[in-house]
């Protein structure tokens, strides 16, 4: 990782911490984080959050996001990469979504995806889902950055 990239990622963490200090709703904070990531990392074409259904259904519900609209506003646990992460509670990186049997296509442009769970005291609280229109574009450093952001976010749930 270059020094410029390292500074940029440190700045994204600092900006995330500042967003989380704002006196606004959780959804407003989540949306601001979507905007931050979409603006600062050029390879991210869609950034959003999926949250567990508040009615107790085993489904994810689309939360705040930045990017093209999606038909996937509700995803059953276990279905697609997002549904898989809702059950596994493990970060999943697909460098080529077309090679994943469980991929739910949002757009024909999407080539790579990363889904990072948000855990609160060992319980699944939501997830950060990011699409890229470039194959093999999710780096180890991006994964670490996003996992750190999701750790910071756990306090919001």
PDB file of C-alpha atoms in Angstrom:
ATOM      1  CA  UNK A   1       0.000   0.000   0.000  1.00  0.00           C
ATOM      2  CA  UNK A   2       1.387   3.405  -0.900  1.00  0.00           C
ATOM      3  CA  UNK A   3       1.878   6.171   1.672  1.00  0.00           C
ATOM      4  CA  UNK A   4      -0.817   8.235  -0.052  1.00  0.00           C
ATOM      5  CA  UNK A   5      -3.289   5.362   0.193  1.00  0.00           C
ATOM      6  CA  UNK A   6      -2.397   4.762   3.855  1.00  0.00           C
ATOM      7  CA  UNK A   7      -3.059   8.413   4.691  1.00  0.00           C
ATOM      8  CA  UNK A   8      -6.302   8.293   2.757  1.00  0.00           C
ATOM      9  CA  UNK A   9      -7.517   5.208   4.653  1.00  0.00           C
ATOM     10  CA  UNK A  10      -6.520   6.760   7.981  1.00  0.00           C
ATOM     11  CA  UNK A  11      -8.482   9.843   6.950  1.00  0.00           C
ATOM     12  CA  UNK A  12     -11.524   7.712   6.071  1.00  0.00           C
ATOM     13  CA  UNK A  13     -11.417   6.165   9.564  1.00  0.00           C
ATOM     14  CA  UNK A  14     -11.101   9.621  11.120  1.00  0.00           C
ATOM     15  CA  UNK A  15     -13.991  10.912   8.988  1.00  0.00           C
ATOM     16  CA  UNK A  16     -16.077   7.871   9.986  1.00  0.00           C
ATOM     17  CA  UNK A  17     -15.420   8.562  13.661  1.00  0.00           C
ATOM     18  CA  UNK A  18     -16.505  12.178  13.145  1.00  0.00           C
ATOM     19  CA  UNK A  19     -19.692  11.062  11.383  1.00  0.00           C
ATOM     20  CA  UNK A  20     -20.502   8.751  14.292  1.00  0.00           C
ATOM     21  CA  UNK A  21     -20.173  11.673  16.742  1.00  0.00           C
ATOM     22  CA  UNK A  22     -22.889  13.671  14.960  1.00  0.00           C
ATOM     23  CA  UNK A  23     -26.178  14.261  16.744  1.00  0.00           C
ATOM     24  CA  UNK A  24     -28.306  12.724  13.964  1.00  0.00           C
ATOM     25  CA  UNK A  25     -30.191   9.472  13.450  1.00  0.00           C
ATOM     26  CA  UNK A  26     -28.395   6.196  12.844  1.00  0.00           C
ATOM     27  CA  UNK A  27     -29.698   6.114   9.258  1.00  0.00           C
ATOM     28  CA  UNK A  28     -28.282   9.592   8.618  1.00  0.00           C
ATOM     29  CA  UNK A  29     -24.902   8.387   9.912  1.00  0.00           C
ATOM     30  CA  UNK A  30     -25.079   5.265   7.732  1.00  0.00           C
ATOM     31  CA  UNK A  31     -25.933   7.354   4.672  1.00  0.00           C
ATOM     32  CA  UNK A  32     -23.029   9.728   5.388  1.00  0.00           C
ATOM     33  CA  UNK A  33     -20.676   6.728   5.581  1.00  0.00           C
ATOM     34  CA  UNK A  34     -22.030   5.472   2.233  1.00  0.00           C
ATOM     35  CA  UNK A  35     -21.311   8.881   0.701  1.00  0.00           C
ATOM     36  CA  UNK A  36     -17.823   8.976   2.242  1.00  0.00           C
ATOM     37  CA  UNK A  37     -16.856   5.550   0.887  1.00  0.00           C
ATOM     38  CA  UNK A  38     -18.380   6.153  -2.551  1.00  0.00           C
ATOM     39  CA  UNK A  39     -16.599   9.509  -2.821  1.00  0.00           C
ATOM     40  CA  UNK A  40     -13.199   8.414  -1.511  1.00  0.00           C
ATOM     41  CA  UNK A  41     -12.747   5.009  -3.163  1.00  0.00           C
ATOM     42  CA  UNK A  42     -13.217   5.341  -6.928  1.00  0.00           C
ATOM     43  CA  UNK A  43     -13.683   1.602  -7.553  1.00  0.00           C
ATOM     44  CA  UNK A  44     -16.804   1.484  -5.322  1.00  0.00           C
ATOM     45  CA  UNK A  45     -19.858   1.880  -7.568  1.00  0.00           C
ATOM     46  CA  UNK A  46     -22.565   1.030  -4.992  1.00  0.00           C
ATOM     47  CA  UNK A  47     -22.303   1.327  -1.209  1.00  0.00           C
ATOM     48  CA  UNK A  48     -25.126   0.401   1.113  1.00  0.00           C
ATOM     49  CA  UNK A  49     -26.334  -1.239   4.276  1.00  0.00           C
ATOM     50  CA  UNK A  50     -28.683  -4.148   4.780  1.00  0.00           C
ATOM     51  CA  UNK A  51     -30.277  -4.533   8.201  1.00  0.00           C
ATOM     52  CA  UNK A  52     -32.157  -7.415   9.802  1.00  0.00           C
ATOM     53  CA  UNK A  53     -35.935  -7.166   9.459  1.00  0.00           C
ATOM     54  CA  UNK A  54     -37.276  -5.398  12.563  1.00  0.00           C
ATOM     55  CA  UNK A  55     -40.344  -7.698  12.495  1.00  0.00           C
ATOM     56  CA  UNK A  56     -38.120 -10.688  13.208  1.00  0.00           C
ATOM     57  CA  UNK A  57     -38.351 -12.207   9.734  1.00  0.00           C
ATOM     58  CA  UNK A  58     -35.192 -13.970   8.578  1.00  0.00           C
ATOM     59  CA  UNK A  59     -34.674 -11.295   5.941  1.00  0.00           C
ATOM     60  CA  UNK A  60     -32.391  -8.385   5.294  1.00  0.00           C
ATOM     61  CA  UNK A  61     -33.986  -5.027   4.538  1.00  0.00           C
ATOM     62  CA  UNK A  62     -32.220  -2.430   2.412  1.00  0.00           C
ATOM     63  CA  UNK A  63     -31.089   0.542   4.474  1.00  0.00           C
ATOM     64  CA  UNK A  64     -29.260   3.690   3.428  1.00  0.00           C
ATOM     65  CA  UNK A  65     -27.255   3.402   0.203  1.00  0.00           C
ATOM     66  CA  UNK A  66     -25.520   5.415  -2.509  1.00  0.00           C
ATOM     67  CA  UNK A  67     -25.559   4.297  -6.114  1.00  0.00           C
ATOM     68  CA  UNK A  68     -28.052   2.980  -8.644  1.00  0.00           C
ATOM     69  CA  UNK A  69     -31.393   1.789  -7.261  1.00  0.00           C
ATOM     70  CA  UNK A  70     -31.789  -1.928  -6.681  1.00  0.00           C
ATOM     71  CA  UNK A  71     -34.708  -4.335  -6.800  1.00  0.00           C
ATOM     72  CA  UNK A  72     -33.128  -6.217  -3.884  1.00  0.00           C
ATOM     73  CA  UNK A  73     -34.830  -4.351  -1.068  1.00  0.00           C
ATOM     74  CA  UNK A  74     -35.459  -7.566   0.908  1.00  0.00           C
ATOM     75  CA  UNK A  75     -33.131 -10.574   0.869  1.00  0.00           C
ATOM     76  CA  UNK A  76     -33.872 -13.819   2.729  1.00  0.00           C
ATOM     77  CA  UNK A  77     -31.094 -15.048   4.982  1.00  0.00           C
ATOM     78  CA  UNK A  78     -28.989 -17.560   3.087  1.00  0.00           C
ATOM     79  CA  UNK A  79     -29.854 -16.157  -0.364  1.00  0.00           C
ATOM     80  CA  UNK A  80     -27.155 -14.388  -2.332  1.00  0.00           C
ATOM     81  CA  UNK A  81     -23.893 -13.164  -0.902  1.00  0.00           C
ATOM     82  CA  UNK A  82     -25.651 -10.763   1.496  1.00  0.00           C
ATOM     83  CA  UNK A  83     -27.962 -13.488   2.765  1.00  0.00           C
ATOM     84  CA  UNK A  84     -24.992 -15.816   3.149  1.00  0.00           C
ATOM     85  CA  UNK A  85     -23.125 -13.256   5.304  1.00  0.00           C
ATOM     86  CA  UNK A  86     -26.251 -12.787   7.442  1.00  0.00           C
ATOM     87  CA  UNK A  87     -25.839 -16.448   8.453  1.00  0.00           C
ATOM     88  CA  UNK A  88     -22.042 -16.859   8.451  1.00  0.00           C
ATOM     89  CA  UNK A  89     -21.209 -13.527  10.125  1.00  0.00           C
ATOM     90  CA  UNK A  90     -17.985 -13.546   8.076  1.00  0.00           C
ATOM     91  CA  UNK A  91     -16.742 -11.031   5.523  1.00  0.00           C
ATOM     92  CA  UNK A  92     -17.188 -12.321   1.988  1.00  0.00           C
ATOM     93  CA  UNK A  93     -15.226 -11.045  -1.000  1.00  0.00           C
ATOM     94  CA  UNK A  94     -16.193 -11.984  -4.556  1.00  0.00           C
ATOM     95  CA  UNK A  95     -13.524 -10.754  -6.962  1.00  0.00           C
ATOM     96  CA  UNK A  96     -15.664 -12.032  -9.859  1.00  0.00           C
ATOM     97  CA  UNK A  97     -19.349 -12.124  -8.930  1.00  0.00           C
ATOM     98  CA  UNK A  98     -20.160 -14.093 -12.079  1.00  0.00           C
ATOM     99  CA  UNK A  99     -18.204 -17.056 -10.730  1.00  0.00           C
ATOM    100  CA  UNK A 100     -20.313 -17.161  -7.524  1.00  0.00           C
ATOM    101  CA  UNK A 101     -23.222 -19.608  -7.594  1.00  0.00           C
ATOM    102  CA  UNK A 102     -25.052 -17.675  -4.873  1.00  0.00           C
ATOM    103  CA  UNK A 103     -24.756 -14.203  -6.445  1.00  0.00           C
ATOM    104  CA  UNK A 104     -27.912 -12.074  -6.846  1.00  0.00           C
ATOM    105  CA  UNK A 105     -27.333  -9.779  -9.802  1.00  0.00           C
ATOM    106  CA  UNK A 106     -28.233  -6.163  -9.089  1.00  0.00           C
ATOM    107  CA  UNK A 107     -26.694  -4.863 -12.289  1.00  0.00           C
ATOM    108  CA  UNK A 108     -24.885  -6.400 -15.228  1.00  0.00           C
ATOM    109  CA  UNK A 109     -22.127  -3.827 -14.613  1.00  0.00           C
ATOM    110  CA  UNK A 110     -21.149  -5.230 -11.202  1.00  0.00           C
ATOM    111  CA  UNK A 111     -17.992  -7.327 -11.306  1.00  0.00           C
ATOM    112  CA  UNK A 112     -16.789  -7.511  -7.663  1.00  0.00           C
ATOM    113  CA  UNK A 113     -18.516  -7.358  -4.286  1.00  0.00           C
ATOM    114  CA  UNK A 114     -17.590  -7.294  -0.618  1.00  0.00           C
ATOM    115  CA  UNK A 115     -20.044  -7.796   2.231  1.00  0.00           C
ATOM    116  CA  UNK A 116     -18.913  -7.091   5.791  1.00  0.00           C
ATOM    117  CA  UNK A 117     -21.065  -8.026   8.794  1.00  0.00           C
ATOM    118  CA  UNK A 118     -21.717  -5.606  11.637  1.00  0.00           C
ATOM    119  CA  UNK A 119     -21.649  -7.506  14.928  1.00  0.00           C
ATOM    120  CA  UNK A 120     -22.806  -6.193  18.297  1.00  0.00           C
ATOM    121  CA  UNK A 121     -21.862  -8.290  21.328  1.00  0.00           C
ATOM    122  CA  UNK A 122     -21.650 -11.416  19.172  1.00  0.00           C
ATOM    123  CA  UNK A 123     -25.026 -10.805  17.495  1.00  0.00           C
ATOM    124  CA  UNK A 124     -25.560  -9.971  13.815  1.00  0.00           C
ATOM    125  CA  UNK A 125     -26.730  -6.344  13.601  1.00  0.00           C
ATOM    126  CA  UNK A 126     -26.429  -5.567   9.879  1.00  0.00           C
ATOM    127  CA  UNK A 127     -23.976  -5.457   7.019  1.00  0.00           C
ATOM    128  CA  UNK A 128     -22.109  -3.177   4.691  1.00  0.00           C
ATOM    129  CA  UNK A 129     -22.437  -4.217   1.035  1.00  0.00           C
ATOM    130  CA  UNK A 130     -20.196  -2.745  -1.649  1.00  0.00           C
ATOM    131  CA  UNK A 131     -20.233  -3.402  -5.389  1.00  0.00           C
ATOM    132  CA  UNK A 132     -17.527  -2.534  -7.881  1.00  0.00           C
ATOM    133  CA  UNK A 133     -17.842  -2.418 -11.646  1.00  0.00           C
ATOM    134  CA  UNK A 134     -14.226  -3.645 -11.886  1.00  0.00           C
ATOM    135  CA  UNK A 135     -13.276  -7.302 -11.587  1.00  0.00           C
ATOM    136  CA  UNK A 136     -10.662  -8.175  -8.913  1.00  0.00           C
ATOM    137  CA  UNK A 137     -10.862  -4.670  -7.432  1.00  0.00           C
ATOM    138  CA  UNK A 138     -11.348  -5.422  -3.719  1.00  0.00           C
ATOM    139  CA  UNK A 139      -7.976  -5.162  -1.989  1.00  0.00           C
ATOM    140  CA  UNK A 140      -6.804  -6.601   1.317  1.00  0.00           C
ATOM    141  CA  UNK A 141      -6.425  -3.030   2.599  1.00  0.00           C
ATOM    142  CA  UNK A 142      -9.985  -2.153   1.584  1.00  0.00           C
ATOM    143  CA  UNK A 143     -11.253  -5.252   3.381  1.00  0.00           C
ATOM    144  CA  UNK A 144      -9.373  -4.254   6.541  1.00  0.00           C
ATOM    145  CA  UNK A 145     -10.672  -0.677   6.252  1.00  0.00           C
ATOM    146  CA  UNK A 146     -14.282  -1.803   5.855  1.00  0.00           C
ATOM    147  CA  UNK A 147     -14.009  -4.290   8.728  1.00  0.00           C
ATOM    148  CA  UNK A 148     -12.674  -1.507  10.957  1.00  0.00           C
ATOM    149  CA  UNK A 149     -15.551   0.767   9.922  1.00  0.00           C
ATOM    150  CA  UNK A 150     -18.059  -1.995  10.743  1.00  0.00           C
ATOM    151  CA  UNK A 151     -16.407  -2.462  14.155  1.00  0.00           C
ATOM    152  CA  UNK A 152     -16.842   1.262  14.799  1.00  0.00           C
ATOM    153  CA  UNK A 153     -20.457   1.062  13.619  1.00  0.00           C
ATOM    154  CA  UNK A 154     -21.380  -1.666  16.099  1.00  0.00           C
ATOM    155  CA  UNK A 155     -21.877   0.994  18.779  1.00  0.00           C
ATOM    156  CA  UNK A 156     -24.785   2.410  16.738  1.00  0.00           C
ATOM    157  CA  UNK A 157     -26.841  -0.775  17.098  1.00  0.00           C
TER     158      UNK A 157
END
